[in-house]
Amino acid sequence: MAKDKKGAPKGRSAQDEKLKNKDYLEQLRLLHVEMVKLQEWVKAEGIKICVVFEGRDGAGKGGTIKALTERVSPRVFRVVALPAPTDREKSQMYVQRYLPHLPAAGEVVIFDRSWYNRAGVERVMGFCTQEQVDLFLKSVSHVERAIVDSGVILLKYWLEVSPEEQTRRLEARIKDGRKIWKLTPMDLKSYSRWFDYSRARDAMFEASDSEHAPWLVANSNDKRRARLNIISDLLSRIPYKEVARDKVVLPKRQKPGGYREPDYPLKRIAEKY
């Protein structure tokens, strides 16, 4: 295939090319430094941040969340991925089981799927009635208004993946022993209902894309670019500042004071690598 001066195939932009792993890791390292600065600011100022990730199966939510959190403290950044509701939770007000997980001061809570399950998977798979869906879509913006008014910075990301890329990723899960656990019977059922999910997504956007809690859509066909773009966007939307801290200097180690390693028969693991 003919290439242009930048090395990209003609007819396609450089942006269409997959990001090389070396370039990805370098950019991710720089963003991780900023994420640590954000973390220290959140702790120092008692900030409350809530980040919602939604998207179809295979859109890259899990990988993005992992990239977002791998260099920060789990004591500050908490990931919430709730299981199916219990019978008791099904009898509650719908958003009730999500509210206890919202952040307190000095916390960042990340929802790997959220209350928007009702607008997506529950609607498409028939786990709720149309009346329940309509009620949710009518009230969700008001609930989010209350969340924001309580001082929470609320960010909602939708990861948009093409049908072709979704197929490729789900087929890869079938063949990869590390990923097969990600492919559930529910995923297989939902895969066949692409356009039902499209209709559900469109209705969700129309009802809940508000000024106080807008939907932020990320192209996730290239996972690496998507992760970098989302982390960069998140950082740009939060007015964090670098917190001054004392210079870290390692202290001198104490003298052995007569200590000797004991001759104890430790059960050591095999060094296979």
CSV table of C-alpha atoms in Angstrom, one decimal:
chain,number,residue,atom,x,y,z
A,1,MET,CA,0.0,0.0,0.0
A,2,ALA,CA,1.3,3.4,-1.0
A,3,LYS,CA,2.2,5.7,2.0
A,4,ASP,CA,2.3,9.4,2.4
A,5,LYS,CA,5.2,11.5,3.7
A,6,LYS,CA,4.3,10.7,7.3
A,7,GLY,CA,4.4,7.0,6.6
A,8,ALA,CA,0.6,6.5,6.8
A,9,PRO,CA,-1.2,4.7,4.0
A,10,LYS,CA,-2.6,7.1,1.4
A,11,GLY,CA,-6.3,7.7,1.9
A,12,ARG,CA,-5.9,7.4,5.7
A,13,SER,CA,-4.7,9.9,8.2
A,14,ALA,CA,-1.8,9.3,10.6
A,15,GLN,CA,-4.5,9.3,13.4
A,16,ASP,CA,-6.0,6.2,11.9
A,17,GLU,CA,-2.8,4.2,12.4
A,18,LYS,CA,-2.5,2.1,15.6
A,19,LEU,CA,-0.4,3.8,18.2
A,20,LYS,CA,2.9,2.1,18.8
A,21,ASN,CA,3.4,0.6,22.2
A,22,LYS,CA,6.6,2.6,22.9
A,23,ASP,CA,4.9,5.9,22.2
A,24,TYR,CA,1.8,4.8,24.1
A,25,LEU,CA,3.8,3.9,27.2
A,26,GLU,CA,5.7,7.2,27.2
A,27,GLN,CA,2.6,9.3,26.9
A,28,LEU,CA,0.9,7.2,29.6
A,29,ARG,CA,3.8,7.7,31.9
A,30,LEU,CA,3.5,11.5,31.6
A,31,LEU,CA,-0.3,11.3,32.2
A,32,HIS,CA,0.3,9.1,35.3
A,33,VAL,CA,2.5,11.8,36.7
A,34,GLU,CA,-0.4,14.2,36.4
A,35,MET,CA,-2.8,11.6,37.9
A,36,VAL,CA,-0.6,11.4,41.0
A,37,LYS,CA,-0.7,15.2,41.2
A,38,LEU,CA,-4.5,15.1,40.9
A,39,GLN,CA,-4.6,12.4,43.7
A,40,GLU,CA,-2.6,14.5,46.1
A,41,TRP,CA,-4.8,17.6,45.4
A,42,VAL,CA,-7.9,15.5,46.0
A,43,LYS,CA,-6.6,14.4,49.3
A,44,ALA,CA,-5.3,17.8,50.4
A,45,GLU,CA,-8.5,19.7,49.4
A,46,GLY,CA,-11.1,17.1,50.3
A,47,ILE,CA,-12.4,16.9,46.7
A,48,LYS,CA,-15.1,14.4,45.6
A,49,ILE,CA,-14.9,13.0,42.1
A,50,CYS,CA,-17.2,10.5,40.5
A,51,VAL,CA,-16.4,9.0,37.0
A,52,VAL,CA,-18.8,6.8,35.1
A,53,PHE,CA,-17.8,4.5,32.3
A,54,GLU,CA,-20.3,3.1,30.0
A,55,GLY,CA,-20.2,1.4,26.6
A,56,ARG,CA,-21.0,-1.8,24.8
A,57,ASP,CA,-19.3,-5.1,25.6
A,58,GLY,CA,-15.7,-5.0,24.3
A,59,ALA,CA,-15.6,-1.2,24.1
A,60,GLY,CA,-12.6,-1.1,26.4
A,61,LYS,CA,-14.0,0.1,29.7
A,62,GLY,CA,-11.9,-2.3,31.9
A,63,GLY,CA,-8.6,-1.5,30.2
A,64,THR,CA,-9.2,2.2,30.4
A,65,ILE,CA,-10.0,2.0,34.1
A,66,LYS,CA,-6.9,-0.1,34.7
A,67,ALA,CA,-4.7,2.4,32.8
A,68,LEU,CA,-6.4,5.2,34.8
A,69,THR,CA,-5.7,3.7,38.2
A,70,GLU,CA,-2.6,1.6,37.9
A,71,ARG,CA,-0.3,4.3,39.4
A,72,VAL,CA,-2.5,5.8,42.0
A,73,SER,CA,-3.6,4.7,45.5
A,74,PRO,CA,-6.6,2.4,45.8
A,75,ARG,CA,-7.3,4.2,49.1
A,76,VAL,CA,-8.1,7.3,47.0
A,77,PHE,CA,-9.2,5.8,43.7
A,78,ARG,CA,-12.0,3.3,44.3
A,79,VAL,CA,-13.4,1.2,41.4
A,80,VAL,CA,-17.0,0.1,41.8
A,81,ALA,CA,-18.4,-2.8,39.6
A,82,LEU,CA,-21.6,-4.0,41.2
A,83,PRO,CA,-22.9,-7.5,40.6
A,84,ALA,CA,-26.5,-8.2,39.7
A,85,PRO,CA,-28.9,-6.8,42.3
A,86,THR,CA,-30.2,-9.0,45.1
A,87,ASP,CA,-33.9,-9.5,45.6
A,88,ARG,CA,-33.8,-6.9,48.4
A,89,GLU,CA,-32.1,-4.4,46.1
A,90,LYS,CA,-34.6,-5.0,43.4
A,91,SER,CA,-37.3,-3.8,45.8
A,92,GLN,CA,-35.5,-0.6,46.5
A,93,MET,CA,-35.6,2.7,44.7
A,94,TYR,CA,-33.5,1.9,41.6
A,95,VAL,CA,-30.5,4.3,42.2
A,96,GLN,CA,-30.5,3.5,46.0
A,97,ARG,CA,-27.8,0.7,45.8
A,98,TYR,CA,-25.5,3.1,43.9
A,99,LEU,CA,-25.7,6.0,46.3
A,100,PRO,CA,-23.7,4.5,49.2
A,101,HIS,CA,-20.7,4.2,46.8
A,102,LEU,CA,-20.5,7.9,45.9
A,103,PRO,CA,-17.3,9.6,47.0
A,104,ALA,CA,-16.7,11.2,50.3
A,105,ALA,CA,-14.1,14.0,50.7
A,106,GLY,CA,-10.7,13.0,49.4
A,107,GLU,CA,-12.0,10.2,47.2
A,108,VAL,CA,-12.3,9.4,43.5
A,109,VAL,CA,-14.9,6.8,42.7
A,110,ILE,CA,-15.0,5.1,39.3
A,111,PHE,CA,-18.1,3.2,38.2
A,112,ASP,CA,-17.4,0.3,35.8
A,113,ARG,CA,-21.0,0.4,34.6
A,114,SER,CA,-23.4,2.4,36.8
A,115,TRP,CA,-27.0,3.3,37.3
A,116,TYR,CA,-27.2,3.5,33.5
A,117,ASN,CA,-27.5,-0.3,33.5
A,118,ARG,CA,-31.2,0.5,33.5
A,119,ALA,CA,-31.0,2.5,30.3
A,120,GLY,CA,-28.8,-0.1,28.6
A,121,VAL,CA,-28.4,-3.8,29.4
A,122,GLU,CA,-31.6,-4.0,31.6
A,123,ARG,CA,-33.7,-2.4,28.9
A,124,VAL,CA,-32.2,-4.4,26.0
A,125,MET,CA,-32.2,-7.8,27.8
A,126,GLY,CA,-35.7,-7.3,29.2
A,127,PHE,CA,-34.7,-7.2,32.9
A,128,CYS,CA,-37.1,-4.3,33.5
A,129,THR,CA,-40.3,-2.9,32.1
A,130,GLN,CA,-40.6,0.0,29.6
A,131,GLU,CA,-42.4,1.9,32.3
A,132,GLN,CA,-39.3,1.5,34.6
A,133,VAL,CA,-37.0,2.6,31.8
A,134,ASP,CA,-39.2,5.7,31.1
A,135,LEU,CA,-39.2,6.6,34.8
A,136,PHE,CA,-35.4,6.2,35.0
A,137,LEU,CA,-34.8,8.4,32.0
A,138,LYS,CA,-37.2,11.0,33.3
A,139,SER,CA,-35.5,11.2,36.7
A,140,VAL,CA,-31.8,10.5,36.2
A,141,SER,CA,-30.9,14.0,35.3
A,142,HIS,CA,-32.5,15.3,38.5
A,143,VAL,CA,-30.6,12.7,40.5
A,144,GLU,CA,-27.3,13.8,38.9
A,145,ARG,CA,-28.2,17.4,39.6
A,146,ALA,CA,-28.4,16.5,43.3
A,147,ILE,CA,-25.1,14.7,43.1
A,148,VAL,CA,-23.4,17.7,41.5
A,149,ASP,CA,-25.0,20.1,43.9
A,150,SER,CA,-23.6,18.1,46.8
A,151,GLY,CA,-20.1,19.1,45.6
A,152,VAL,CA,-19.2,16.0,43.5
A,153,ILE,CA,-17.4,16.5,40.2
A,154,LEU,CA,-19.3,14.1,38.0
A,155,LEU,CA,-17.8,12.9,34.7
A,156,LYS,CA,-19.6,10.4,32.4
A,157,TYR,CA,-17.7,8.7,29.6
A,158,TRP,CA,-19.2,6.6,26.8
A,159,LEU,CA,-16.8,4.5,24.9
A,160,GLU,CA,-17.9,4.1,21.3
A,161,VAL,CA,-16.7,1.0,19.4
A,162,SER,CA,-17.5,0.0,15.8
A,163,PRO,CA,-19.3,-3.3,15.2
A,164,GLU,CA,-16.3,-4.7,13.3
A,165,GLU,CA,-13.9,-3.9,16.2
A,166,GLN,CA,-16.3,-5.3,18.8
A,167,THR,CA,-16.5,-8.5,16.8
A,168,ARG,CA,-12.7,-8.7,16.6
A,169,ARG,CA,-12.3,-8.2,20.3
A,170,LEU,CA,-15.0,-10.7,21.4
A,171,GLU,CA,-13.5,-13.3,19.0
A,172,ALA,CA,-10.1,-12.7,20.6
A,173,ARG,CA,-11.6,-13.4,24.0
A,174,ILE,CA,-12.7,-16.8,22.8
A,175,LYS,CA,-9.2,-17.7,21.6
A,176,ASP,CA,-7.3,-16.2,24.6
A,177,GLY,CA,-7.2,-18.2,27.8
A,178,ARG,CA,-6.5,-15.0,29.7
A,179,LYS,CA,-9.6,-13.3,28.5
A,180,ILE,CA,-12.2,-16.1,28.1
A,181,TRP,CA,-13.6,-15.2,31.6
A,182,LYS,CA,-14.7,-11.8,30.1
A,183,LEU,CA,-17.1,-13.5,27.7
A,184,THR,CA,-20.3,-14.4,29.5
A,185,PRO,CA,-23.6,-15.8,28.1
A,186,MET,CA,-25.0,-12.3,28.6
A,187,ASP,CA,-22.3,-10.9,26.3
A,188,LEU,CA,-23.2,-13.4,23.6
A,189,LYS,CA,-26.9,-12.5,23.8
A,190,SER,CA,-26.2,-8.8,23.8
A,191,TYR,CA,-23.8,-9.1,20.9
A,192,SER,CA,-26.7,-10.1,18.6
A,193,ARG,CA,-28.7,-7.0,19.6
A,194,TRP,CA,-26.5,-4.3,18.3
A,195,PHE,CA,-29.2,-2.0,17.0
A,196,ASP,CA,-31.4,-2.5,20.2
A,197,TYR,CA,-28.4,-1.2,22.1
A,198,SER,CA,-28.0,1.7,19.6
A,199,ARG,CA,-31.6,2.7,20.2
A,200,ALA,CA,-31.1,2.5,24.0
A,201,ARG,CA,-27.9,4.5,23.8
A,202,ASP,CA,-29.6,7.2,21.7
A,203,ALA,CA,-32.5,7.5,24.2
A,204,MET,CA,-30.1,7.6,27.1
A,205,PHE,CA,-28.1,10.5,25.5
A,206,GLU,CA,-31.3,12.4,24.7
A,207,ALA,CA,-32.6,12.1,28.3
A,208,SER,CA,-29.4,12.5,30.3
A,209,ASP,CA,-26.9,14.6,28.3
A,210,SER,CA,-27.3,17.6,30.5
A,211,GLU,CA,-25.3,20.8,31.1
A,212,HIS,CA,-24.4,19.8,34.6
A,213,ALA,CA,-23.6,16.2,33.7
A,214,PRO,CA,-22.9,15.9,29.9
A,215,TRP,CA,-21.9,12.7,28.2
A,216,LEU,CA,-18.4,12.6,26.9
A,217,VAL,CA,-18.0,10.3,24.0
A,218,ALA,CA,-14.6,8.6,23.2
A,219,ASN,CA,-13.7,6.8,20.0
A,220,SER,CA,-12.4,3.5,21.4
A,221,ASN,CA,-11.5,1.6,18.2
A,222,ASP,CA,-7.9,2.1,19.1
A,223,LYS,CA,-7.6,1.1,22.7
A,224,ARG,CA,-4.3,2.9,23.3
A,225,ARG,CA,-5.4,6.2,21.9
A,226,ALA,CA,-8.7,5.9,23.7
A,227,ARG,CA,-7.0,5.5,27.1
A,228,LEU,CA,-4.7,8.4,26.6
A,229,ASN,CA,-7.5,10.6,25.3
A,230,ILE,CA,-9.8,9.8,28.2
A,231,ILE,CA,-7.2,10.3,30.9
A,232,SER,CA,-6.1,13.6,29.2
A,233,ASP,CA,-9.7,14.8,29.0
A,234,LEU,CA,-10.4,13.9,32.6
A,235,LEU,CA,-7.4,15.9,33.7
A,236,SER,CA,-8.4,18.8,31.6
A,237,ARG,CA,-11.8,19.0,33.2
A,238,ILE,CA,-10.6,19.1,36.8
A,239,PRO,CA,-8.9,22.3,38.1
A,240,TYR,CA,-6.3,20.5,40.1
A,241,LYS,CA,-3.0,22.1,41.3
A,242,GLU,CA,0.3,20.5,42.3
A,243,VAL,CA,0.5,20.2,46.0
A,244,ALA,CA,3.7,21.4,47.6
A,245,ARG,CA,5.5,18.6,49.5
A,246,ASP,CA,8.8,18.3,51.4
A,247,LYS,CA,11.7,16.9,49.5
A,248,VAL,CA,12.0,13.2,50.2
A,249,VAL,CA,15.4,12.0,51.5
A,250,LEU,CA,16.0,8.5,52.6
A,251,PRO,CA,17.3,8.3,56.2
A,252,LYS,CA,20.4,6.4,57.2
A,253,ARG,CA,19.8,2.8,58.1
A,254,GLN,CA,20.5,1.8,61.7
A,255,LYS,CA,23.7,-0.2,62.5
A,256,PRO,CA,23.2,-4.0,62.9
A,257,GLY,CA,23.9,-3.9,66.6
A,258,GLY,CA,25.0,-7.5,66.6
A,259,TYR,CA,22.1,-8.8,64.4
A,260,ARG,CA,22.9,-11.9,62.3
A,261,GLU,CA,20.7,-13.7,59.8
A,262,PRO,CA,19.4,-16.9,61.4
A,263,ASP,CA,20.2,-20.3,59.9
A,264,TYR,CA,16.5,-21.2,59.5
A,265,PRO,CA,15.4,-23.7,56.8
A,266,LEU,CA,13.1,-21.4,54.9
A,267,LYS,CA,10.8,-23.0,52.3
A,268,ARG,CA,11.8,-21.1,49.2
A,269,ILE,CA,9.9,-21.1,46.0
A,270,ALA,CA,11.4,-22.5,42.9
A,271,GLU,CA,13.2,-20.0,40.7
A,272,LYS,CA,11.9,-21.1,37.3
A,273,TYR,CA,12.4,-17.7,35.5
